[in-house]
Amino acid sequence: MKPNILSDKEIQQLRAETKGTAHRIHFNNAGASLPPDVVVQTVIDYLTEEATYGGYETEAKYHKQLENVYTLIARLINADVDEIAIVENASTAWHIAFNGIDFKKGDVIITSEMEYVTNLLGFLNAQKTHGVEFKVIPNDEHGNFSLSALEEAITPQTKLIAVTEIASTTGGMIPIIEIGKIARKHNILYLVDACQSAGHVPIDVKQIGCDMLSVTGRKYLRAPRGTGFLYVRKEILNRIKPLYLDNHATNWVSQDDYELRNDARRFELYEKNRALILGLGKAIEYALNIGVDRIWDRIKYLSALMRSQLAGIEGVIVHDFGDLQCGIVTFSVAGLDSREVKIKLAENNINVSLGKAVSTLVFMEKNHLESVVRASVHYYNTEEEIQSLCNSLEAIIRSVIAKAV
Ligand SMILES: Cc1ncc(COP(=O)(O)O)c(C=O)c1O
């Protein structure tokens, strides 16, 4: 029996509202999802108005709608509107938060083995420039994050816990709510990379207890590329130093001094792509209308189905482990380079991506994985598409065997 998830009729409707689903089987949602048509149209219409009436004039006309995007983001993650900054991508959001922290020599950062490469680079850079140390908590033998190892690693020098809930190249997940409880108990700053999580799993920053959270638009949120946002908890706003300032980030400027604005928009600059921001808002509204809980249920159902079908194919090795698993399914095919598998599937009209070791370096090296095939499902994918992926893989394996004999 299927769990109580989106009905077939709803799925057909949602697919009808996404032109891209008619042309290809898209299992690269962890790269970028197919946006709903209404998101694309919102961006095109806004750009057309800008070109016709002028950029500033169009901005004034759409002031309310642009403001509403902050409200929609706040609703999506259960934050307050003044805790949101809109930026271009998750890396920008993460680096604004991380590099705004007043690190001193000897401070310690704790992370997990699933951390994303951008963030690892941030730690390495802080190590070089500030003499900060970072400790990686390895997953336990079952592939689960070890909360007891985290507790043991904390010392008075621990300045920050920074984790990625859903890594780029594995289906496992990090228990960010339980980690948040530990961070709160010890009063340690807590930064969550929710780049792959937004629009995929429900996010409630109050429940997570995080201080900062970074998100991109183009992945599971189905927003246009070049969109993202940062959440900064009000209570720590003044502990994060803005990296750059303009007249939008400040409330008041004189020749001798300035005052920062008193919300998270102090981390933004004035100039932005407003068409894309409206597209981001439309994508969030679309996800909220479906219900992120229902999206998550459907993704769990489809990804479990995909994993079990793949595991049944001789020559296919599924690499996801751990008790918590998401819509990212990773595997390899015996005797075939993952890049080749991706190319062959593309010839069959199926988009998957290559999960490279560098993206989740600690995890991948520990598990001796140079690369994996990443097939990431979204709610608009179907059982038939999963079957087509498996049929194509079987045919690819058969042809490799035929060539070998
Ligand atoms: C887990 C994770 N964090 C951060 C990023 C960076 O996101 P962006 O490319 O939007 O900066 C990615 C991108 O793939 C990611 O998978």
GROMACS .gro file of C-alpha atoms in nm, residues 85-251:
model
  167
   85ALA     CA    1   1.827   3.795   0.348
   86ILE     CA    2   1.783   3.711  -0.020
   87VAL     CA    3   2.107   3.633  -0.205
   88GLU     CA    4   2.215   3.461  -0.526
   89ASN     CA    5   2.291   3.108  -0.408
   90ALA     CA    6   2.360   2.890  -0.106
   91SER     CA    7   2.737   2.941  -0.116
   92THR     CA    8   2.696   3.317  -0.085
   93ALA     CA    9   2.448   3.270   0.199
   94TRP     CA   10   2.676   3.027   0.382
   95HIS     CA   11   2.989   3.240   0.340
   96ILE     CA   12   2.813   3.557   0.455
   97ALA     CA   13   2.714   3.376   0.773
   98PHE     CA   14   3.040   3.190   0.830
   99ASN     CA   15   3.280   3.472   0.747
  100GLY     CA   16   3.076   3.713   0.957
  101ILE     CA   17   3.170   3.519   1.271
  102ASP     CA   18   3.438   3.677   1.486
  103PHE     CA   19   3.682   3.382   1.488
  104LYS     CA   20   3.989   3.395   1.708
  105LYS     CA   21   4.299   3.174   1.715
  106GLY     CA   22   4.223   2.848   1.895
  107ASP     CA   23   3.848   2.854   1.826
  108VAL     CA   24   3.715   2.516   1.718
  109ILE     CA   25   3.453   2.436   1.456
  110ILE     CA   26   3.278   2.099   1.464
  111THR     CA   27   3.137   1.951   1.146
  112SER     CA   28   3.037   1.614   1.000
  113GLU     CA   29   3.190   1.396   0.731
  114MET     CA   30   2.901   1.489   0.499
  115GLU     CA   31   2.995   1.858   0.477
  116TYR     CA   32   2.984   2.027   0.138
  117VAL     CA   33   3.307   2.131  -0.034
  118THR     CA   34   3.232   2.506  -0.023
  119ASN     CA   35   3.197   2.483   0.353
  120LEU     CA   36   3.508   2.271   0.391
  121LEU     CA   37   3.694   2.542   0.200
  122GLY     CA   38   3.556   2.797   0.444
  123PHE     CA   39   3.695   2.596   0.738
  124LEU     CA   40   4.034   2.555   0.568
  125ASN     CA   41   4.047   2.925   0.493
  126ALA     CA   42   3.959   3.014   0.854
  127GLN     CA   43   4.229   2.774   0.965
  128LYS     CA   44   4.485   2.956   0.749
  129THR     CA   45   4.375   3.309   0.825
  130HIS     CA   46   4.259   3.291   1.190
  131GLY     CA   47   4.430   2.980   1.330
  132VAL     CA   48   4.091   2.817   1.382
  133GLU     CA   49   4.076   2.437   1.413
  134PHE     CA   50   3.805   2.213   1.280
  135LYS     CA   51   3.703   1.867   1.389
  136VAL     CA   52   3.509   1.624   1.173
  137ILE     CA   53   3.269   1.387   1.349
  138PRO     CA   54   3.280   1.060   1.155
  139ASN     CA   55   2.958   0.870   1.094
  140ASP     CA   56   2.926   0.552   1.298
  141GLU     CA   57   2.956   0.203   1.151
  142HIS     CA   58   2.590   0.213   1.038
  143GLY     CA   59   2.642   0.538   0.847
  144ASN     CA   60   2.465   0.752   1.105
  145PHE     CA   61   2.585   1.078   1.255
  146SER     CA   62   2.707   1.010   1.609
  147LEU     CA   63   2.542   1.244   1.859
  148SER     CA   64   2.750   1.097   2.141
  149ALA     CA   65   3.073   1.168   1.948
  150LEU     CA   66   2.953   1.526   1.902
  151GLU     CA   67   2.889   1.563   2.276
  152GLU     CA   68   3.235   1.426   2.350
  153ALA     CA   69   3.403   1.659   2.099
  154ILE     CA   70   3.261   1.978   2.252
  155THR     CA   71   3.503   2.181   2.465
  156PRO     CA   72   3.498   2.542   2.590
  157GLN     CA   73   3.685   2.630   2.265
  158THR     CA   74   3.399   2.512   2.042
  159LYS     CA   75   3.277   2.823   1.866
  160LEU     CA   76   3.060   2.677   1.592
  161ILE     CA   77   2.879   2.361   1.488
  162ALA     CA   78   2.830   2.364   1.110
  163VAL     CA   79   2.657   2.077   0.930
  164THR     CA   80   2.492   2.000   0.598
  165GLU     CA   81   2.157   1.825   0.641
  166ILE     CA   82   2.160   1.659   0.297
  167ALA     CA   83   2.498   1.605   0.138
  168SER     CA   84   2.556   1.652  -0.230
  169THR     CA   85   2.666   1.298  -0.319
  170THR     CA   86   2.486   1.057  -0.088
  171GLY     CA   87   2.132   0.978   0.014
  172GLY     CA   88   2.209   0.984   0.386
  173MET     CA   89   2.095   1.270   0.609
  174ILE     CA   90   2.223   1.442   0.921
  175PRO     CA   91   1.985   1.472   1.223
  176ILE     CA   92   1.985   1.852   1.242
  177ILE     CA   93   1.715   1.878   1.510
  178GLU     CA   94   1.905   1.654   1.755
  179ILE     CA   95   2.230   1.837   1.678
  180GLY     CA   96   2.050   2.165   1.742
  181LYS     CA   97   1.949   2.049   2.089
  182ILE     CA   98   2.315   1.986   2.172
  183ALA     CA   99   2.423   2.321   2.024
  184ARG     CA  100   2.160   2.502   2.234
  185LYS     CA  101   2.250   2.312   2.550
  186HIS     CA  102   2.614   2.423   2.517
  187ASN     CA  103   2.525   2.768   2.379
  188ILE     CA  104   2.733   2.717   2.064
  189LEU     CA  105   2.665   2.896   1.735
  190TYR     CA  106   2.491   2.661   1.491
  191LEU     CA  107   2.504   2.695   1.110
  192VAL     CA  108   2.301   2.460   0.889
  193ASP     CA  109   2.350   2.410   0.515
  194ALA     CA  110   1.996   2.337   0.394
  195CYS     CA  111   2.084   2.378   0.027
  196GLN     CA  112   1.948   2.037  -0.074
  197SER     CA  113   1.678   2.037   0.194
  198ALA     CA  114   1.454   2.331   0.106
  199GLY     CA  115   1.146   2.215  -0.087
  200HIS     CA  116   1.253   1.855  -0.018
  201VAL     CA  117   1.203   1.811   0.357
  202PRO     CA  118   1.009   2.032   0.598
  203ILE     CA  119   1.231   2.297   0.760
  204ASP     CA  120   1.141   2.466   1.087
  205VAL     CA  121   1.427   2.684   1.212
  206LYS     CA  122   1.269   2.713   1.557
  207GLN     CA  123   1.255   2.337   1.592
  208ILE     CA  124   1.608   2.298   1.454
  209GLY     CA  125   1.730   2.568   1.691
  210CYS     CA  126   1.985   2.692   1.436
  211ASP     CA  127   2.134   3.039   1.433
  212MET     CA  128   2.195   3.053   1.060
  213LEU     CA  129   2.069   2.848   0.766
  214SER     CA  130   2.164   2.870   0.398
  215VAL     CA  131   1.947   2.772   0.100
  216THR     CA  132   1.956   2.773  -0.278
  217GLY     CA  133   1.652   2.815  -0.502
  218ARG     CA  134   1.725   2.602  -0.805
  219LYS     CA  135   1.731   2.257  -0.643
  220TYR     CA  136   1.431   2.109  -0.465
  221LEU     CA  137   1.254   2.445  -0.442
  222ARG     CA  138   1.219   2.450  -0.823
  223ALA     CA  139   1.307   2.820  -0.837
  224PRO     CA  140   1.519   2.983  -1.109
  225ARG     CA  141   1.897   2.946  -1.101
  226GLY     CA  142   2.079   3.231  -0.929
  227THR     CA  143   1.848   3.252  -0.627
  228GLY     CA  144   1.898   3.169  -0.263
  229PHE     CA  145   1.854   3.300   0.088
  230LEU     CA  146   2.009   3.318   0.432
  231TYR     CA  147   1.830   3.293   0.766
  232VAL     CA  148   1.992   3.463   1.065
  233ARG     CA  149   1.821   3.430   1.404
  234LYS     CA  150   1.733   3.777   1.537
  235GLU     CA  151   1.904   3.723   1.868
  236ILE     CA  152   2.245   3.674   1.703
  237LEU     CA  153   2.215   3.941   1.433
  238ASN     CA  154   2.476   4.163   1.596
  239ARG     CA  155   2.725   3.875   1.635
  240ILE     CA  156   2.753   3.831   1.256
  241LYS     CA  157   2.949   4.109   1.090
  242PRO     CA  158   2.825   4.204   0.741
  243LEU     CA  159   3.097   4.149   0.481
  244TYR     CA  160   3.001   4.444   0.264
  245LEU     CA  161   2.788   4.749   0.308
  246ASP     CA  162   2.583   4.978   0.089
  247ASN     CA  163   2.302   5.219   0.143
  248HIS     CA  164   2.054   4.929   0.157
  249ALA     CA  165   2.242   4.746   0.435
  250THR     CA  166   2.249   5.059   0.650
  251ASN     CA  167   1.975   5.274   0.805
   0.00000   0.00000   0.00000
